[in-house]
Short mmCIF file of C-alpha atoms in Angstrom, two decimals:
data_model
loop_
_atom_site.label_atom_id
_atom_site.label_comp_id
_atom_site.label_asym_id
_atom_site.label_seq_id
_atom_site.Cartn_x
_atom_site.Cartn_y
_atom_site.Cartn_z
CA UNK A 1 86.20 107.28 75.22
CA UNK A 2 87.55 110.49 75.65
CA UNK A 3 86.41 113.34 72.91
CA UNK A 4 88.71 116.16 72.50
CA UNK A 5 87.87 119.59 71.11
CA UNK A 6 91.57 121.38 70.68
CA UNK A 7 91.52 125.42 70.15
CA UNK A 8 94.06 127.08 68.50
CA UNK A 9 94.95 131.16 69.74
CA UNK A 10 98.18 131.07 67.22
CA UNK A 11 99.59 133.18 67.29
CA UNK A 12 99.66 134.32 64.06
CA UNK A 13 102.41 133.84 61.83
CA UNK A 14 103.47 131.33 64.63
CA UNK A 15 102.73 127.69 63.05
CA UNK A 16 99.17 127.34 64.20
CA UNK A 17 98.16 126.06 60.66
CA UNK A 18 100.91 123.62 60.29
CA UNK A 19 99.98 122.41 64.47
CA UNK A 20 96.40 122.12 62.66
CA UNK A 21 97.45 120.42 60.05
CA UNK A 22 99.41 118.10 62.20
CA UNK A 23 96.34 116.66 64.32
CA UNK A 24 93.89 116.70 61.26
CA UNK A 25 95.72 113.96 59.14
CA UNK A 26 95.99 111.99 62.00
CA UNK A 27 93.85 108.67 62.65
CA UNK A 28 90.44 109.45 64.66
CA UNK A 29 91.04 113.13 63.39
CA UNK A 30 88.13 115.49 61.58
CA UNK A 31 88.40 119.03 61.91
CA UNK A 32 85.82 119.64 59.43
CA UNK A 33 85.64 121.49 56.38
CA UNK A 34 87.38 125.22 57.50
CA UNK A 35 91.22 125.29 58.86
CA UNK A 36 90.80 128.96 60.46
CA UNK A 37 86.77 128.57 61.31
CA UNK A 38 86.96 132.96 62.85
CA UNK A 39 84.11 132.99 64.40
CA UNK A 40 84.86 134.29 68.23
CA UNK A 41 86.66 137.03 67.17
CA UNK A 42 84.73 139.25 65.06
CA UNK A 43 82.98 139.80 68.43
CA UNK A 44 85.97 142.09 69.65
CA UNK A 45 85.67 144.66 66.82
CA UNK A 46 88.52 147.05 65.92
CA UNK A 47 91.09 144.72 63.86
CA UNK A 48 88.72 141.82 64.13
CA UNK A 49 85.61 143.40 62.56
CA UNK A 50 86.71 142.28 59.43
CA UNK A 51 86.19 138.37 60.28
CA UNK A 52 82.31 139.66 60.41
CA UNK A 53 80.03 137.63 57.75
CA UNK A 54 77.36 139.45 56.63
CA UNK A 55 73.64 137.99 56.70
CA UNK A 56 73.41 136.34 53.30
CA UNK A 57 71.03 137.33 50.66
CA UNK A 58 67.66 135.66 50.54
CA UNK A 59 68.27 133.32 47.46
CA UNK A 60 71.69 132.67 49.48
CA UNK A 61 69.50 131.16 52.24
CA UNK A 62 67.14 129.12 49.70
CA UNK A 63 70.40 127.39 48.08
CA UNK A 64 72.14 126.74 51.33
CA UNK A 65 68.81 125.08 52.91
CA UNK A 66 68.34 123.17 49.56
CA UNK A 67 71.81 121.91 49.90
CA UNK A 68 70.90 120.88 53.41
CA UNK A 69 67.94 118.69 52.75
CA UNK A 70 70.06 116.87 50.14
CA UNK A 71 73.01 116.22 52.84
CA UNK A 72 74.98 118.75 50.78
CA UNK A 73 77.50 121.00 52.79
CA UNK A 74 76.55 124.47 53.06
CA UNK A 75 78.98 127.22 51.47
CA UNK A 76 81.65 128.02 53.84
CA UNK A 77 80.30 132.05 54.32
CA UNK A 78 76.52 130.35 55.04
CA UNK A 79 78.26 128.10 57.58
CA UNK A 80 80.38 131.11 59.35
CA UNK A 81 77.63 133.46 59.35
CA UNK A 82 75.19 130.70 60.59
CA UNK A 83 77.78 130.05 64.03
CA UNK A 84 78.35 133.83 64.35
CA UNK A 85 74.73 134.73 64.92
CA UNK A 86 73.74 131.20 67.36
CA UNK A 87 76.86 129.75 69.02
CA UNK A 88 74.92 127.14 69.87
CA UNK A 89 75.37 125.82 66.13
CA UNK A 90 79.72 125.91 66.61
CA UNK A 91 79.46 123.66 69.29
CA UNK A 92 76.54 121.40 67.56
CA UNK A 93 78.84 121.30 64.62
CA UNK A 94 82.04 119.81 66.25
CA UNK A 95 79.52 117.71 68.17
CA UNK A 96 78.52 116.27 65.06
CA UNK A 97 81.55 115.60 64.18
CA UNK A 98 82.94 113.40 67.28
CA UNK A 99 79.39 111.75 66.52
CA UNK A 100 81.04 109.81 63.81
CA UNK A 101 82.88 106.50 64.18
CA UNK A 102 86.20 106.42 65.31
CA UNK A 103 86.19 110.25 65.35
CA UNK A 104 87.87 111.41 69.05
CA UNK A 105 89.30 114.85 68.12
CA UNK A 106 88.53 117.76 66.42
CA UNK A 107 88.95 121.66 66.32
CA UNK A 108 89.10 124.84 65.35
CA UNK A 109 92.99 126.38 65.11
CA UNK A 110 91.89 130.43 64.76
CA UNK A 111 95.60 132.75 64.90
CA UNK A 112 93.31 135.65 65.64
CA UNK A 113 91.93 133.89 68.65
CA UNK A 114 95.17 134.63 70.97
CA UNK A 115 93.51 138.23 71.44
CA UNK A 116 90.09 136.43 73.14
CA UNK A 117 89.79 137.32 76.84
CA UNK A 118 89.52 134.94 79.59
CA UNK A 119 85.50 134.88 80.08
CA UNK A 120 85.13 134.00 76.08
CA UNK A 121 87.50 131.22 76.46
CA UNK A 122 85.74 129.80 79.45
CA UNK A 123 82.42 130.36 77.40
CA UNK A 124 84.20 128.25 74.86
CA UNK A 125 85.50 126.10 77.23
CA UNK A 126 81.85 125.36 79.62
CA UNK A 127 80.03 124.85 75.82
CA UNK A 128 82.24 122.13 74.96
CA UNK A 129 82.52 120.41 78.68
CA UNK A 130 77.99 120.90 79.04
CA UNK A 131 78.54 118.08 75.61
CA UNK A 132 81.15 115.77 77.39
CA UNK A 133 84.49 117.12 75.45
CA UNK A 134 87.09 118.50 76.71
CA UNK A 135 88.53 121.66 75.47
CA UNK A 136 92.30 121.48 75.55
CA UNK A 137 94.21 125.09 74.30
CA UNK A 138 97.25 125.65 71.73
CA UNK A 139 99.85 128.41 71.50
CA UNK A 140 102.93 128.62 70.13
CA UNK A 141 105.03 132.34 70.30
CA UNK A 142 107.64 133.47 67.69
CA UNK A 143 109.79 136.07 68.30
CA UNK A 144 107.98 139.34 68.39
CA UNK A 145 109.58 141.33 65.95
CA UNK A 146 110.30 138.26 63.72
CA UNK A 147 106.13 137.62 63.50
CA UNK A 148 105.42 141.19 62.83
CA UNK A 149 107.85 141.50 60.07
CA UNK A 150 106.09 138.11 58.93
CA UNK A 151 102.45 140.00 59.49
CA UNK A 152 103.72 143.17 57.61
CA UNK A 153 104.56 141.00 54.88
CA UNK A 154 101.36 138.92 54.39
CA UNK A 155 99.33 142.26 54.68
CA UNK A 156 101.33 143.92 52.11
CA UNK A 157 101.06 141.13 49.64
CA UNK A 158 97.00 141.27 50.68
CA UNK A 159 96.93 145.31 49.83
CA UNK A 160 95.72 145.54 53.53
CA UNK A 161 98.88 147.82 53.50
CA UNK A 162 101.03 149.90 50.75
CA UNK A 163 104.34 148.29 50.14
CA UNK A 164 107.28 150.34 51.03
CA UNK A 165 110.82 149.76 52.49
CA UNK A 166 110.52 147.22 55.42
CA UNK A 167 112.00 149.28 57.72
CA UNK A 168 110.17 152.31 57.30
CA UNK A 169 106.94 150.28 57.23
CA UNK A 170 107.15 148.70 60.13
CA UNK A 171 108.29 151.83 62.38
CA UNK A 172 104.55 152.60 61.17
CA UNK A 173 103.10 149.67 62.10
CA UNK A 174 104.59 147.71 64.59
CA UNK A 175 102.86 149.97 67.55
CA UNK A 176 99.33 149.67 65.73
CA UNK A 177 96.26 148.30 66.92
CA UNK A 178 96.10 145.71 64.27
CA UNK A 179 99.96 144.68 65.28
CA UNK A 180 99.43 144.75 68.54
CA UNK A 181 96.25 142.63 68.95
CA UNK A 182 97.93 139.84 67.85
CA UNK A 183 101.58 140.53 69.49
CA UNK A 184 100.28 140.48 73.52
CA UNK A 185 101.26 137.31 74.02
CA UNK A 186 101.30 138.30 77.54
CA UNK A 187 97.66 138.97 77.25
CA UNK A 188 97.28 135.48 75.77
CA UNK A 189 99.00 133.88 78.60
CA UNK A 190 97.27 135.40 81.46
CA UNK A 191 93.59 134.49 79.86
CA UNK A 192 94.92 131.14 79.12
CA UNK A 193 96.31 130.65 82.68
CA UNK A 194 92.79 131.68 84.12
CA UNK A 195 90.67 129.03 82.26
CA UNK A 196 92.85 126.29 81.39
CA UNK A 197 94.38 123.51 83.88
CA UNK A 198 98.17 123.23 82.94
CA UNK A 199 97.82 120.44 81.86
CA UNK A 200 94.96 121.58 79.52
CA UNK A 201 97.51 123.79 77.19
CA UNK A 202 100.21 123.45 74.91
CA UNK A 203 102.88 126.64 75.02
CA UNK A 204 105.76 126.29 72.65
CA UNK A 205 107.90 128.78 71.29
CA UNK A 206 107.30 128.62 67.20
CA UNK A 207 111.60 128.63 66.99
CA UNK A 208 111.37 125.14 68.12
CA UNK A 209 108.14 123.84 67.19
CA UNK A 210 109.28 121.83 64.07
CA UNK A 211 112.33 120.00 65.56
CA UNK A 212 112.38 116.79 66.85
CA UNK A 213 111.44 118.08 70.98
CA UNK A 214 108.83 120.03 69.87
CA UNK A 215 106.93 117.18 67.21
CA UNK A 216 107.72 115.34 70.60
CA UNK A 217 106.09 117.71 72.84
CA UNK A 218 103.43 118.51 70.86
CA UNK A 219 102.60 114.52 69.68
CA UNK A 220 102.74 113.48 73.39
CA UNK A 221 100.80 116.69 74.53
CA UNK A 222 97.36 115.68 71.73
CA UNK A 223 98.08 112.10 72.29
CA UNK A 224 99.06 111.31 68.72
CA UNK A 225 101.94 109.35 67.83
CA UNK A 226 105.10 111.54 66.83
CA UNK A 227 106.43 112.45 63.32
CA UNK A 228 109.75 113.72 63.10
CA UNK A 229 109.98 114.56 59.38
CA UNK A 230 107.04 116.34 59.96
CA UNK A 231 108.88 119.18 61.03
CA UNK A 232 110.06 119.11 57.63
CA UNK A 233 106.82 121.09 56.02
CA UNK A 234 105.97 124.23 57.46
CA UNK A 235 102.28 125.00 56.16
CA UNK A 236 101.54 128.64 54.97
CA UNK A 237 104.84 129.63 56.14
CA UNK A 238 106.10 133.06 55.27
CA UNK A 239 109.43 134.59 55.69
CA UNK A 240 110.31 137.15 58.26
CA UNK A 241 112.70 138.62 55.92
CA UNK A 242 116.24 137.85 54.42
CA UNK A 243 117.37 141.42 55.18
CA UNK A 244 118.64 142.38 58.52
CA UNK A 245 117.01 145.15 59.99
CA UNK A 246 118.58 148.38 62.00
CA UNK A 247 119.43 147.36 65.34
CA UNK A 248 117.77 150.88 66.61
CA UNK A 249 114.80 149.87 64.93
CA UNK A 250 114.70 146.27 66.65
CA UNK A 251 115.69 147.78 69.83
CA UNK A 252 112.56 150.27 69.82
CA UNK A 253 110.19 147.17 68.65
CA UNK A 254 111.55 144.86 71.32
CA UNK A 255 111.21 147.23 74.29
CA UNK A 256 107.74 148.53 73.35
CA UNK A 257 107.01 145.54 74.13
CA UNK A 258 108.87 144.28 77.03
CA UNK A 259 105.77 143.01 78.91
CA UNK A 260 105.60 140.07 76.36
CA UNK A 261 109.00 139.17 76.24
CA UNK A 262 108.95 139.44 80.46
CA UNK A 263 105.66 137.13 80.63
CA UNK A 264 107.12 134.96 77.83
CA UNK A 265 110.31 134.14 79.11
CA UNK A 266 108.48 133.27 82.76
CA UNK A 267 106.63 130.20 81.40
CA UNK A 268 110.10 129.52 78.70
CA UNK A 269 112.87 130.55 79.68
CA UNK A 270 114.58 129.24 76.64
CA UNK A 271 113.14 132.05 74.73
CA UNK A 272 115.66 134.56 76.06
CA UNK A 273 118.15 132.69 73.73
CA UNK A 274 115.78 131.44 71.05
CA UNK A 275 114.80 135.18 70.12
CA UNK A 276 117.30 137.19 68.87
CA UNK A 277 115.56 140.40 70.27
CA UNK A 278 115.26 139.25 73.58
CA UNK A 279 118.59 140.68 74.26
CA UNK A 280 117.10 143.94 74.24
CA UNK A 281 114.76 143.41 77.11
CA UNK A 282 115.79 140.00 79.12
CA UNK A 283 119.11 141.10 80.65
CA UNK A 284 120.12 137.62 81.26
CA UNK A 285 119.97 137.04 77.62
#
């Protein structure tokens, strides 16, 4: 019997929770009790420090190891700050859980993973396959400037950053660190390329994830059968915007960051028509 461990990269803003929340409803399905679980990344710093748990307090620690001993779940902080500091108690977890009957699938669907590089993802990768399961890799890619409008937004409505005209705000923060760790799709697709077999990863572009080819590609890819009204629920979706923004200002996005829309449109091709800012950089769009 085949156990399957599937990790989500995003990217963010990109449908990873509603791919997630696809496979976990499904028969032979437990992805535990997290739907983002953010523990890899906190390892890269800069944007991703954040996703750092602290150590809990001491009387933190007593209650979480009382809860233990009576088969109580630990809080969700104990449990992330417990797999941050030994790894070897992420991969015991999911273990666990394909230990239970009639459980063959399982994972962890993280947006922020997208910016791990290759050697994390084959450290992810060789702990899961030293258990017998195989590690098989999601992404799905929305049009750039369409997911960083949808990334200022959340942001703003978290008070990560002050709201303000759209346009002016994201002039401001389209080219920043936080924007672009999560943008390089290109980045994404070379570490994914490295240390998954093709036929190891899903790559979809977000703009046709939730019709009736992509619940298709994506049923037939995890081996679950297909839903088409599925595609009817998006799951923590958030708008790009209703307002159209100044061309200019789409034009300077899209080209700062040609090398995703290049190394996108190599593995789909239909991209250069399914975003609207490809134009700007794909000349045969």
């Amino acid at each position: 019997m085949t156990r399957t461990f599937f990790l989500g990269l995003g990217g963010q803003k990109c449908g990873s929770s509603w791919m997630q929340a696809y496979l976990a409803r499904q028969q032979g399905s437990d992805f535990g009790r997290l739907g983002e679980y953010q523990i890899w990344e906190a390892d890269l710093g800069g944007p991703f420090a954040r996703y750092r748990v602290p150590e809990p307090s001491a009387l933190q620690k007593l209650r979480a190891e009382a809860k233990r001993k009576l088969r109580l779940a630990a809080p969700k902080d104990v449990l992330r700050w417990r797999m941050q500091t030994n790894r070897d108690l992420y991969f015991d977890y999911f273990e666990d859980l394909l230990h239970k009957p009639g459980i063959t699938r399982t994972g962890d669907v993280t947006p922020s993973y997208a910016a791990l590089p290759a050697p994390m993802l084959a450290g992810i990768r060789d702990g899961f396959s030293a258990r017998g399961i195989t590690t098989r890799a999601l992404f799905s890619m929305r049009d750039p400037v369409a997911r960083l409008r949808s990334h200022l937004r959340m942001d703003q409505q978290k008070g990560r950053l002050p709201s303000e005209d759209e346009p002016g705000a994201l002039a401001a923060f389209y080219a920043s660190q936080e924007a672009a760790a999560r943008t390089r799709y290109d980045l994404t697709l070379t570490a994914l390329e490295q240390v998954f077999a093709p036929e190891n990863c899903f790559i979809w572009p977000f703009e046709d994830l939730f019709t009736l080819k992509g619940i298709r590609a994506f049923s037939g890819f995890a081996g679950v059968p297909g839903d088409p009204g599925a595609g009817a629920t998006q799951i923590n979706a958030r708008g790009s915007g209703r307002d159209a923004l100044p061309e200019d200002l789409v034009a300077e996005i899209a080209r700062h960051y040609a090398p995703v829309y290049e190394a996108a449109a190599l593995r789909l091709p239909q991209i250069a028509t399914l975003w609207p800012s490809a134009k700007y950089v794909l000349t045969s769009a």
